[in-house]
Each structure stands twice: as structure tokens, then as C-alpha cells.
Amino acid sequence: VGFLGRICKEKGLEIIFKLSKEKILEENFKFLIRGPIDNNLSSHENLKIINFIDQCPNCIDIQIGYEDKLNFFTNIDIFILPSFREGFGSVAIEAQACGIPVICSSIYGLRSSVINGFSGIHCDKYNDYINALFGLLNYDLYKKYAKNSFEHASLYNKRSFSNDLLNLYKSKII
């Protein structure tokens, strides 16, 4: 299960940290966290993250800094984004373009980039994340989400986007 993004409070990393400590998840999941530490973090928040890294359980692997996206996406089966604030969630689209189902928070920006029940699973509460992870252990369900993820992400390729934009302009001009 992977997270790729800025290391900051708004991205919901505390949820991933808490999930990594769940004994019921330990034997089935390993969490990979990759990304740069947000420069806007207070020294107190920065210290909390550094302390957590030092006390990480074995089922979590954190590497601070920029990561090659292709390398990252080839090493995960599920993408998790428990963000509290997200403009659109382009990294969720990138994960889906690689055929990776997304588990994310049910917030405005992610409702557009991840279709709940089709290309991913939206979560409102902490237990929703646990249920979503266990649900994706079902191979048939996982395959369905992976196929749908790729299909959904294809709506955002350059050709589709350009055609949609052109059609929008035509509808307004004519």
C-alpha cells in the first residue's frame, strides 16, 4: 500500500501511521510512504514526523525526498490518500493510470479523481480504511478495481482532455 506526496499534516499521514500499527493488518500489508517534507511545517510538526520515522513498525517504510513515480507505482498494489485537503488528486489519477486501485478520503477534490465503487474506495471514518484494505484482498474485486482504475484514468489523457476542451469551446462559441 503506497502513499506518494508531500509529508504534511493535511495529507492524512497520521491515518496511515495508525493503520501501520494495526495487528490485524500487519501480516497482509506493508505501507510505503514517499515524498518530501513540506517546508511549511512548523518545527513541532516536523519533529513529530521525525520521531514517528524513528519508531516505525516493521510494516511501514518511509523514505523522505522525491521518488521516481514509475518506480514507486511498480512497487505497490494499492494507493492510499487519506488527505484532508486536496485540490484534485492528480497523483490518484496517476496511480489509476497504472491500474492501481485507490483508497482515499471522501473529500471534494478526490470525489472527482476517484470514482467510489468503480476505480477506488472513498473513506469517511478510520474503520472505512481497514474495511477497504481487507476488501481489496479479494482477488476478483481487486482485478475489477484495477481494470476500472485504468479505464477511469484514460479519461484524463491528453487526447481526451483536448477533445473535451475543444467541444466545450465549440458549444460556447456556436
Short mmCIF file of N, CA and C in Angstrom, two decimals:
data_model
loop_
_atom_site.label_atom_id
_atom_site.label_comp_id
_atom_site.label_asym_id
_atom_site.label_seq_id
_atom_site.Cartn_x
_atom_site.Cartn_y
_atom_site.Cartn_z
N VAL A 1 0.87 -1.16 0.00
CA VAL A 1 0.00 0.00 0.00
C VAL A 1 0.92 1.22 0.00
N GLY A 2 0.72 2.11 -0.95
CA GLY A 2 1.64 3.23 -1.06
C GLY A 2 0.99 4.59 -0.98
N PHE A 3 1.73 5.52 -0.42
CA PHE A 3 1.39 6.94 -0.39
C PHE A 3 2.53 7.69 -1.04
N LEU A 4 2.20 8.61 -1.94
CA LEU A 4 3.21 9.44 -2.60
C LEU A 4 2.70 10.88 -2.57
N GLY A 5 3.45 11.75 -1.91
CA GLY A 5 3.03 13.14 -1.83
C GLY A 5 3.83 13.88 -0.77
N ARG A 6 3.42 15.12 -0.56
CA ARG A 6 4.09 15.92 0.46
C ARG A 6 3.87 15.30 1.83
N ILE A 7 4.90 15.28 2.64
CA ILE A 7 4.80 14.79 4.01
C ILE A 7 4.34 15.98 4.86
N CYS A 8 3.04 16.00 5.14
CA CYS A 8 2.48 17.08 5.94
C CYS A 8 1.17 16.62 6.57
N LYS A 9 0.72 17.38 7.52
CA LYS A 9 -0.47 17.02 8.29
C LYS A 9 -1.72 16.88 7.41
N GLU A 10 -1.89 17.78 6.44
CA GLU A 10 -3.09 17.78 5.60
C GLU A 10 -3.27 16.51 4.76
N LYS A 11 -2.21 15.78 4.54
CA LYS A 11 -2.29 14.58 3.70
C LYS A 11 -2.81 13.36 4.44
N GLY A 12 -3.06 13.48 5.74
CA GLY A 12 -3.65 12.39 6.49
C GLY A 12 -2.69 11.27 6.85
N LEU A 13 -1.42 11.58 6.92
CA LEU A 13 -0.42 10.55 7.21
C LEU A 13 -0.63 9.89 8.57
N GLU A 14 -1.23 10.61 9.49
CA GLU A 14 -1.48 10.01 10.80
C GLU A 14 -2.40 8.80 10.69
N ILE A 15 -3.29 8.81 9.70
CA ILE A 15 -4.16 7.65 9.46
C ILE A 15 -3.31 6.47 9.00
N ILE A 16 -2.38 6.72 8.10
CA ILE A 16 -1.50 5.63 7.63
C ILE A 16 -0.64 5.12 8.78
N PHE A 17 -0.10 6.04 9.58
CA PHE A 17 0.71 5.63 10.73
C PHE A 17 -0.10 4.74 11.66
N LYS A 18 -1.35 5.12 11.91
CA LYS A 18 -2.22 4.34 12.79
C LYS A 18 -2.53 2.97 12.17
N LEU A 19 -2.81 2.95 10.85
CA LEU A 19 -3.07 1.68 10.16
C LEU A 19 -1.86 0.75 10.26
N SER A 20 -0.67 1.32 10.17
CA SER A 20 0.54 0.50 10.19
C SER A 20 0.75 -0.19 11.54
N LYS A 21 0.09 0.32 12.57
CA LYS A 21 0.22 -0.28 13.90
C LYS A 21 -0.88 -1.29 14.20
N GLU A 22 -1.84 -1.46 13.29
CA GLU A 22 -2.94 -2.40 13.50
C GLU A 22 -2.43 -3.83 13.33
N LYS A 23 -2.52 -4.62 14.37
CA LYS A 23 -2.06 -6.02 14.32
C LYS A 23 -2.81 -6.81 13.25
N ILE A 24 -4.10 -6.53 13.04
CA ILE A 24 -4.88 -7.30 12.06
C ILE A 24 -4.45 -7.02 10.63
N LEU A 25 -3.75 -5.92 10.39
CA LEU A 25 -3.29 -5.58 9.04
C LEU A 25 -1.86 -6.03 8.79
N GLU A 26 -1.11 -6.23 9.87
CA GLU A 26 0.33 -6.45 9.81
C GLU A 26 0.77 -7.58 8.88
N GLU A 27 0.05 -8.70 8.87
CA GLU A 27 0.51 -9.83 8.07
C GLU A 27 0.16 -9.72 6.58
N ASN A 28 -0.78 -8.83 6.24
CA ASN A 28 -1.21 -8.72 4.84
C ASN A 28 -0.71 -7.47 4.12
N PHE A 29 -0.27 -6.47 4.86
CA PHE A 29 0.05 -5.20 4.22
C PHE A 29 1.37 -4.62 4.70
N LYS A 30 2.06 -3.98 3.75
CA LYS A 30 3.22 -3.17 4.06
C LYS A 30 2.92 -1.80 3.47
N PHE A 31 3.23 -0.76 4.20
CA PHE A 31 2.95 0.60 3.77
C PHE A 31 4.24 1.29 3.34
N LEU A 32 4.21 1.86 2.14
CA LEU A 32 5.34 2.63 1.63
C LEU A 32 4.92 4.10 1.59
N ILE A 33 5.70 4.95 2.22
CA ILE A 33 5.43 6.38 2.20
C ILE A 33 6.64 7.05 1.56
N ARG A 34 6.36 7.85 0.53
CA ARG A 34 7.41 8.54 -0.20
C ARG A 34 7.00 9.99 -0.43
N GLY A 35 7.94 10.88 -0.27
CA GLY A 35 7.68 12.28 -0.57
C GLY A 35 8.56 13.21 0.23
N PRO A 36 8.57 14.46 -0.20
CA PRO A 36 9.38 15.46 0.51
C PRO A 36 8.63 15.99 1.73
N ILE A 37 9.37 16.38 2.74
CA ILE A 37 8.75 17.04 3.90
C ILE A 37 8.37 18.44 3.46
N ASP A 38 7.14 18.81 3.78
CA ASP A 38 6.63 20.13 3.42
C ASP A 38 7.41 21.20 4.16
N ASN A 39 7.92 22.17 3.43
CA ASN A 39 8.71 23.26 4.04
C ASN A 39 7.87 24.15 4.94
N ASN A 40 6.54 24.08 4.79
CA ASN A 40 5.66 24.93 5.60
C ASN A 40 5.36 24.33 6.97
N LEU A 41 5.86 23.14 7.24
CA LEU A 41 5.61 22.51 8.54
C LEU A 41 6.28 23.29 9.65
N SER A 42 5.59 23.38 10.75
CA SER A 42 6.22 24.00 11.92
C SER A 42 7.29 23.05 12.43
N SER A 43 8.21 23.55 13.21
CA SER A 43 9.27 22.69 13.74
C SER A 43 8.68 21.60 14.63
N HIS A 44 7.56 21.90 15.31
CA HIS A 44 6.89 20.90 16.15
C HIS A 44 6.32 19.76 15.29
N GLU A 45 5.64 20.11 14.19
CA GLU A 45 5.08 19.07 13.30
C GLU A 45 6.19 18.25 12.67
N ASN A 46 7.27 18.92 12.27
CA ASN A 46 8.42 18.26 11.67
C ASN A 46 9.01 17.26 12.66
N LEU A 47 9.13 17.66 13.91
CA LEU A 47 9.68 16.80 14.95
C LEU A 47 8.79 15.57 15.17
N LYS A 48 7.46 15.75 15.13
CA LYS A 48 6.54 14.63 15.28
C LYS A 48 6.77 13.59 14.18
N ILE A 49 6.95 14.05 12.94
CA ILE A 49 7.17 13.14 11.81
C ILE A 49 8.51 12.43 11.98
N ILE A 50 9.54 13.16 12.33
CA ILE A 50 10.86 12.55 12.50
C ILE A 50 10.84 11.52 13.64
N ASN A 51 10.15 11.85 14.75
CA ASN A 51 10.03 10.90 15.85
C ASN A 51 9.28 9.65 15.41
N PHE A 52 8.24 9.83 14.60
CA PHE A 52 7.49 8.67 14.14
C PHE A 52 8.38 7.78 13.27
N ILE A 53 9.14 8.39 12.38
CA ILE A 53 10.03 7.62 11.49
C ILE A 53 10.99 6.78 12.32
N ASP A 54 11.50 7.36 13.40
CA ASP A 54 12.43 6.63 14.27
C ASP A 54 11.77 5.46 14.99
N GLN A 55 10.45 5.53 15.20
CA GLN A 55 9.74 4.48 15.94
C GLN A 55 8.84 3.64 15.03
N CYS A 56 9.08 3.66 13.74
CA CYS A 56 8.22 2.97 12.78
C CYS A 56 8.14 1.48 13.02
N PRO A 57 6.92 0.94 12.90
CA PRO A 57 6.81 -0.52 12.94
C PRO A 57 7.40 -1.12 11.66
N ASN A 58 7.62 -2.41 11.66
CA ASN A 58 8.25 -3.08 10.51
C ASN A 58 7.42 -3.01 9.23
N CYS A 59 6.09 -2.85 9.36
CA CYS A 59 5.26 -2.90 8.16
C CYS A 59 5.13 -1.53 7.48
N ILE A 60 5.97 -0.59 7.86
CA ILE A 60 5.94 0.72 7.21
C ILE A 60 7.36 1.10 6.79
N ASP A 61 7.46 1.63 5.57
CA ASP A 61 8.75 2.01 5.01
C ASP A 61 8.62 3.46 4.54
N ILE A 62 9.33 4.34 5.20
CA ILE A 62 9.27 5.77 4.87
C ILE A 62 10.60 6.22 4.30
N GLN A 63 10.53 6.88 3.14
CA GLN A 63 11.72 7.50 2.57
C GLN A 63 11.38 8.94 2.23
N ILE A 64 12.08 9.85 2.85
CA ILE A 64 11.85 11.27 2.64
C ILE A 64 12.61 11.73 1.40
N GLY A 65 11.94 12.49 0.57
CA GLY A 65 12.55 13.02 -0.64
C GLY A 65 11.71 12.69 -1.85
N TYR A 66 12.17 13.12 -2.98
CA TYR A 66 11.43 12.88 -4.22
C TYR A 66 11.67 11.47 -4.72
N GLU A 67 10.63 10.86 -5.26
CA GLU A 67 10.68 9.47 -5.72
C GLU A 67 10.30 9.43 -7.19
N ASP A 68 10.94 8.59 -7.94
CA ASP A 68 10.56 8.35 -9.32
C ASP A 68 9.18 7.68 -9.32
N LYS A 69 8.20 8.33 -9.95
CA LYS A 69 6.82 7.83 -9.88
C LYS A 69 6.68 6.44 -10.49
N LEU A 70 7.29 6.21 -11.62
CA LEU A 70 7.16 4.89 -12.27
C LEU A 70 7.71 3.80 -11.37
N ASN A 71 8.85 4.04 -10.77
CA ASN A 71 9.44 3.08 -9.84
C ASN A 71 8.50 2.84 -8.65
N PHE A 72 7.95 3.92 -8.12
CA PHE A 72 7.05 3.82 -6.98
C PHE A 72 5.81 2.99 -7.33
N PHE A 73 5.16 3.33 -8.43
CA PHE A 73 3.91 2.65 -8.79
C PHE A 73 4.11 1.18 -9.17
N THR A 74 5.31 0.82 -9.60
CA THR A 74 5.55 -0.61 -9.89
C THR A 74 5.77 -1.41 -8.62
N ASN A 75 5.93 -0.73 -7.49
CA ASN A 75 6.19 -1.43 -6.22
C ASN A 75 5.00 -1.47 -5.28
N ILE A 76 3.84 -1.00 -5.73
CA ILE A 76 2.66 -1.03 -4.86
C ILE A 76 1.49 -1.69 -5.59
N ASP A 77 0.53 -2.17 -4.81
CA ASP A 77 -0.69 -2.76 -5.36
C ASP A 77 -1.92 -1.89 -5.09
N ILE A 78 -1.84 -1.07 -4.06
CA ILE A 78 -2.94 -0.20 -3.66
C ILE A 78 -2.35 1.17 -3.35
N PHE A 79 -3.03 2.22 -3.80
CA PHE A 79 -2.60 3.58 -3.47
C PHE A 79 -3.54 4.12 -2.41
N ILE A 80 -2.99 4.77 -1.39
CA ILE A 80 -3.81 5.33 -0.31
C ILE A 80 -3.54 6.82 -0.20
N LEU A 81 -4.63 7.59 -0.11
CA LEU A 81 -4.53 9.04 0.01
C LEU A 81 -5.60 9.53 0.98
N PRO A 82 -5.30 9.47 2.29
CA PRO A 82 -6.29 9.87 3.29
C PRO A 82 -6.28 11.39 3.57
N SER A 83 -6.11 12.16 2.53
CA SER A 83 -5.93 13.60 2.63
C SER A 83 -7.15 14.31 3.22
N PHE A 84 -6.89 15.38 3.95
CA PHE A 84 -7.96 16.22 4.49
C PHE A 84 -8.27 17.39 3.56
N ARG A 85 -7.32 17.66 2.64
CA ARG A 85 -7.47 18.79 1.72
C ARG A 85 -6.76 18.42 0.43
N GLU A 86 -7.49 18.45 -0.65
CA GLU A 86 -6.91 18.06 -1.94
C GLU A 86 -7.62 18.84 -3.04
N GLY A 87 -6.87 19.53 -3.87
CA GLY A 87 -7.47 20.29 -4.96
C GLY A 87 -8.13 19.39 -5.98
N PHE A 88 -7.41 18.39 -6.45
CA PHE A 88 -7.96 17.46 -7.43
C PHE A 88 -7.51 16.03 -7.17
N GLY A 89 -6.30 15.81 -6.85
CA GLY A 89 -5.80 14.46 -6.64
C GLY A 89 -5.18 13.87 -7.88
N SER A 90 -4.31 14.63 -8.52
CA SER A 90 -3.68 14.15 -9.76
C SER A 90 -2.84 12.89 -9.52
N VAL A 91 -2.24 12.76 -8.34
CA VAL A 91 -1.45 11.56 -8.06
C VAL A 91 -2.37 10.33 -8.00
N ALA A 92 -3.62 10.52 -7.62
CA ALA A 92 -4.59 9.41 -7.63
C ALA A 92 -4.89 9.00 -9.07
N ILE A 93 -4.96 9.96 -9.98
CA ILE A 93 -5.16 9.66 -11.41
C ILE A 93 -3.94 8.90 -11.94
N GLU A 94 -2.74 9.33 -11.54
CA GLU A 94 -1.52 8.66 -11.98
C GLU A 94 -1.48 7.21 -11.50
N ALA A 95 -1.89 6.98 -10.27
CA ALA A 95 -1.94 5.60 -9.75
C ALA A 95 -2.92 4.77 -10.57
N GLN A 96 -4.09 5.34 -10.83
CA GLN A 96 -5.11 4.61 -11.60
C GLN A 96 -4.64 4.34 -13.03
N ALA A 97 -3.87 5.26 -13.60
CA ALA A 97 -3.34 5.06 -14.94
C ALA A 97 -2.41 3.85 -14.99
N CYS A 98 -1.87 3.49 -13.83
CA CYS A 98 -1.02 2.29 -13.72
C CYS A 98 -1.85 1.06 -13.33
N GLY A 99 -3.17 1.21 -13.28
CA GLY A 99 -4.04 0.09 -12.93
C GLY A 99 -4.06 -0.21 -11.44
N ILE A 100 -3.81 0.81 -10.63
CA ILE A 100 -3.74 0.62 -9.18
C ILE A 100 -4.99 1.23 -8.53
N PRO A 101 -5.78 0.41 -7.84
CA PRO A 101 -6.95 0.94 -7.13
C PRO A 101 -6.53 1.92 -6.04
N VAL A 102 -7.41 2.88 -5.77
CA VAL A 102 -7.12 3.94 -4.82
C VAL A 102 -8.09 3.87 -3.64
N ILE A 103 -7.55 3.97 -2.45
CA ILE A 103 -8.34 4.15 -1.23
C ILE A 103 -8.05 5.56 -0.77
N CYS A 104 -9.10 6.37 -0.64
CA CYS A 104 -8.88 7.78 -0.31
C CYS A 104 -9.98 8.32 0.57
N SER A 105 -9.72 9.50 1.09
CA SER A 105 -10.74 10.17 1.89
C SER A 105 -11.85 10.66 0.95
N SER A 106 -13.02 10.82 1.51
CA SER A 106 -14.17 11.27 0.73
C SER A 106 -14.27 12.79 0.84
N ILE A 107 -13.38 13.47 0.13
CA ILE A 107 -13.40 14.93 0.14
C ILE A 107 -13.57 15.43 -1.29
N TYR A 108 -13.89 16.71 -1.41
CA TYR A 108 -14.24 17.32 -2.70
C TYR A 108 -13.27 17.01 -3.83
N GLY A 109 -11.99 17.21 -3.67
CA GLY A 109 -11.03 17.01 -4.76
C GLY A 109 -10.89 15.57 -5.19
N LEU A 110 -11.04 14.65 -4.26
CA LEU A 110 -10.85 13.23 -4.59
C LEU A 110 -12.12 12.57 -5.12
N ARG A 111 -13.28 13.18 -4.88
CA ARG A 111 -14.52 12.62 -5.43
C ARG A 111 -14.53 12.70 -6.95
N SER A 112 -13.79 13.64 -7.52
CA SER A 112 -13.71 13.77 -8.97
C SER A 112 -12.65 12.85 -9.57
N SER A 113 -11.55 12.70 -8.88
CA SER A 113 -10.44 11.93 -9.45
C SER A 113 -10.53 10.44 -9.16
N VAL A 114 -11.34 10.04 -8.19
CA VAL A 114 -11.52 8.62 -7.86
C VAL A 114 -13.03 8.36 -7.76
N ILE A 115 -13.52 7.44 -8.56
CA ILE A 115 -14.95 7.14 -8.55
C ILE A 115 -15.20 6.02 -7.53
N ASN A 116 -15.92 6.37 -6.47
CA ASN A 116 -16.19 5.41 -5.39
C ASN A 116 -16.96 4.19 -5.91
N GLY A 117 -16.45 3.02 -5.59
CA GLY A 117 -17.09 1.78 -6.01
C GLY A 117 -16.77 1.36 -7.43
N PHE A 118 -15.96 2.16 -8.13
CA PHE A 118 -15.59 1.85 -9.51
C PHE A 118 -14.07 1.76 -9.65
N SER A 119 -13.39 2.87 -9.38
CA SER A 119 -11.93 2.88 -9.51
C SER A 119 -11.23 2.97 -8.16
N GLY A 120 -12.03 3.09 -7.12
CA GLY A 120 -11.46 3.19 -5.80
C GLY A 120 -12.52 3.20 -4.72
N ILE A 121 -12.08 3.44 -3.51
CA ILE A 121 -12.97 3.41 -2.36
C ILE A 121 -12.77 4.68 -1.56
N HIS A 122 -13.86 5.41 -1.34
CA HIS A 122 -13.83 6.62 -0.51
C HIS A 122 -14.08 6.23 0.95
N CYS A 123 -13.37 6.87 1.84
CA CYS A 123 -13.49 6.57 3.27
C CYS A 123 -13.85 7.83 4.05
N ASP A 124 -14.82 7.67 4.95
CA ASP A 124 -15.22 8.78 5.83
C ASP A 124 -14.62 8.63 7.22
N LYS A 125 -14.50 7.39 7.69
CA LYS A 125 -14.03 7.12 9.05
C LYS A 125 -12.81 6.20 8.99
N TYR A 126 -12.11 6.14 10.09
CA TYR A 126 -10.90 5.32 10.18
C TYR A 126 -11.19 3.86 9.83
N ASN A 127 -12.26 3.29 10.38
CA ASN A 127 -12.58 1.88 10.10
C ASN A 127 -12.88 1.62 8.63
N ASP A 128 -13.31 2.65 7.90
CA ASP A 128 -13.55 2.50 6.46
C ASP A 128 -12.25 2.12 5.75
N TYR A 129 -11.13 2.67 6.20
CA TYR A 129 -9.83 2.34 5.60
C TYR A 129 -9.47 0.88 5.84
N ILE A 130 -9.71 0.40 7.04
CA ILE A 130 -9.44 -1.01 7.36
C ILE A 130 -10.32 -1.91 6.50
N ASN A 131 -11.60 -1.59 6.40
CA ASN A 131 -12.52 -2.40 5.59
C ASN A 131 -12.14 -2.36 4.11
N ALA A 132 -11.73 -1.21 3.63
CA ALA A 132 -11.33 -1.09 2.22
C ALA A 132 -10.10 -1.95 1.93
N LEU A 133 -9.12 -1.90 2.81
CA LEU A 133 -7.91 -2.72 2.62
C LEU A 133 -8.26 -4.20 2.59
N PHE A 134 -9.06 -4.65 3.56
CA PHE A 134 -9.45 -6.06 3.58
C PHE A 134 -10.30 -6.42 2.37
N GLY A 135 -11.15 -5.52 1.93
CA GLY A 135 -11.97 -5.78 0.76
C GLY A 135 -11.13 -6.03 -0.48
N LEU A 136 -10.05 -5.29 -0.62
CA LEU A 136 -9.19 -5.45 -1.81
C LEU A 136 -8.30 -6.68 -1.74
N LEU A 137 -8.35 -7.42 -0.64
CA LEU A 137 -7.66 -8.71 -0.59
C LEU A 137 -8.40 -9.75 -1.42
N ASN A 138 -9.69 -9.49 -1.70
CA ASN A 138 -10.46 -10.37 -2.58
C ASN A 138 -9.94 -10.16 -4.01
N TYR A 139 -9.34 -11.19 -4.58
CA TYR A 139 -8.65 -11.06 -5.86
C TYR A 139 -9.59 -10.61 -6.99
N ASP A 140 -10.79 -11.15 -7.06
CA ASP A 140 -11.73 -10.77 -8.12
C ASP A 140 -12.12 -9.30 -8.00
N LEU A 141 -12.37 -8.86 -6.78
CA LEU A 141 -12.71 -7.46 -6.57
C LEU A 141 -11.52 -6.56 -6.90
N TYR A 142 -10.34 -7.00 -6.50
CA TYR A 142 -9.13 -6.23 -6.80
C TYR A 142 -8.95 -6.07 -8.32
N LYS A 143 -9.10 -7.18 -9.05
CA LYS A 143 -8.95 -7.13 -10.52
C LYS A 143 -9.96 -6.17 -11.14
N LYS A 144 -11.19 -6.19 -10.65
CA LYS A 144 -12.24 -5.30 -11.17
C LYS A 144 -11.84 -3.83 -10.95
N TYR A 145 -11.40 -3.51 -9.73
CA TYR A 145 -10.99 -2.14 -9.44
C TYR A 145 -9.77 -1.74 -10.26
N ALA A 146 -8.82 -2.64 -10.43
CA ALA A 146 -7.61 -2.33 -11.21
C ALA A 146 -7.98 -2.02 -12.66
N LYS A 147 -8.84 -2.83 -13.26
CA LYS A 147 -9.29 -2.60 -14.64
C LYS A 147 -10.04 -1.28 -14.74
N ASN A 148 -10.94 -1.05 -13.81
CA ASN A 148 -11.72 0.18 -13.81
C ASN A 148 -10.85 1.41 -13.56
N SER A 149 -9.81 1.25 -12.75
CA SER A 149 -8.90 2.37 -12.47
C SER A 149 -8.24 2.85 -13.75
N PHE A 150 -7.74 1.90 -14.52
CA PHE A 150 -7.09 2.25 -15.78
C PHE A 150 -8.09 2.92 -16.73
N GLU A 151 -9.28 2.35 -16.80
CA GLU A 151 -10.33 2.91 -17.67
C GLU A 151 -10.67 4.35 -17.26
N HIS A 152 -10.85 4.57 -15.97
CA HIS A 152 -11.19 5.92 -15.49
C HIS A 152 -10.05 6.90 -15.77
N ALA A 153 -8.83 6.51 -15.53
CA ALA A 153 -7.69 7.41 -15.76
C ALA A 153 -7.54 7.78 -17.22
N SER A 154 -7.98 6.89 -18.12
CA SER A 154 -7.85 7.20 -19.55
C SER A 154 -8.69 8.40 -19.95
N LEU A 155 -9.68 8.75 -19.15
CA LEU A 155 -10.49 9.95 -19.43
C LEU A 155 -9.65 11.23 -19.31
N TYR A 156 -8.51 11.12 -18.64
CA TYR A 156 -7.67 12.29 -18.39
C TYR A 156 -6.43 12.33 -19.28
N ASN A 157 -6.37 11.48 -20.31
CA ASN A 157 -5.20 11.55 -21.19
C ASN A 157 -5.28 12.82 -22.04
N LYS A 158 -4.19 13.20 -22.66
CA LYS A 158 -4.13 14.47 -23.40
C LYS A 158 -5.17 14.54 -24.50
N ARG A 159 -5.34 13.46 -25.25
CA ARG A 159 -6.28 13.47 -26.38
C ARG A 159 -7.71 13.68 -25.87
N SER A 160 -8.11 12.94 -24.86
CA SER A 160 -9.47 13.09 -24.32
C SER A 160 -9.68 14.48 -23.76
N PHE A 161 -8.70 14.95 -23.00
CA PHE A 161 -8.82 16.27 -22.39
C PHE A 161 -8.93 17.34 -23.48
N SER A 162 -8.08 17.26 -24.51
CA SER A 162 -8.10 18.25 -25.59
C SER A 162 -9.43 18.23 -26.33
N ASN A 163 -9.94 17.03 -26.62
CA ASN A 163 -11.24 16.93 -27.31
C ASN A 163 -12.37 17.49 -26.47
N ASP A 164 -12.37 17.19 -25.18
CA ASP A 164 -13.41 17.72 -24.29
C ASP A 164 -13.35 19.24 -24.22
N LEU A 165 -12.15 19.78 -24.14
CA LEU A 165 -11.98 21.23 -24.08
C LEU A 165 -12.43 21.87 -25.39
N LEU A 166 -12.07 21.28 -26.51
CA LEU A 166 -12.47 21.79 -27.82
C LEU A 166 -14.00 21.77 -27.94
N ASN A 167 -14.63 20.67 -27.53
CA ASN A 167 -16.09 20.59 -27.61
C ASN A 167 -16.76 21.63 -26.71
N LEU A 168 -16.19 21.88 -25.56
CA LEU A 168 -16.72 22.91 -24.66
C LEU A 168 -16.64 24.28 -25.33
N TYR A 169 -15.48 24.60 -25.91
CA TYR A 169 -15.33 25.89 -26.60
C TYR A 169 -16.32 26.00 -27.75
N LYS A 170 -16.47 24.94 -28.54
CA LYS A 170 -17.40 24.95 -29.66
C LYS A 170 -18.82 25.20 -29.19
N SER A 171 -19.20 24.59 -28.08
CA SER A 171 -20.56 24.75 -27.58
C SER A 171 -20.83 26.18 -27.11
N LYS A 172 -19.83 26.87 -26.68
CA LYS A 172 -19.99 28.24 -26.18
C LYS A 172 -19.89 29.27 -27.30
N ILE A 173 -19.15 28.96 -28.35
CA ILE A 173 -18.94 29.91 -29.44
C ILE A 173 -20.09 29.85 -30.44
N ILE A 174 -20.58 28.67 -30.70
CA ILE A 174 -21.61 28.50 -31.74
C ILE A 174 -22.98 28.75 -31.20
#
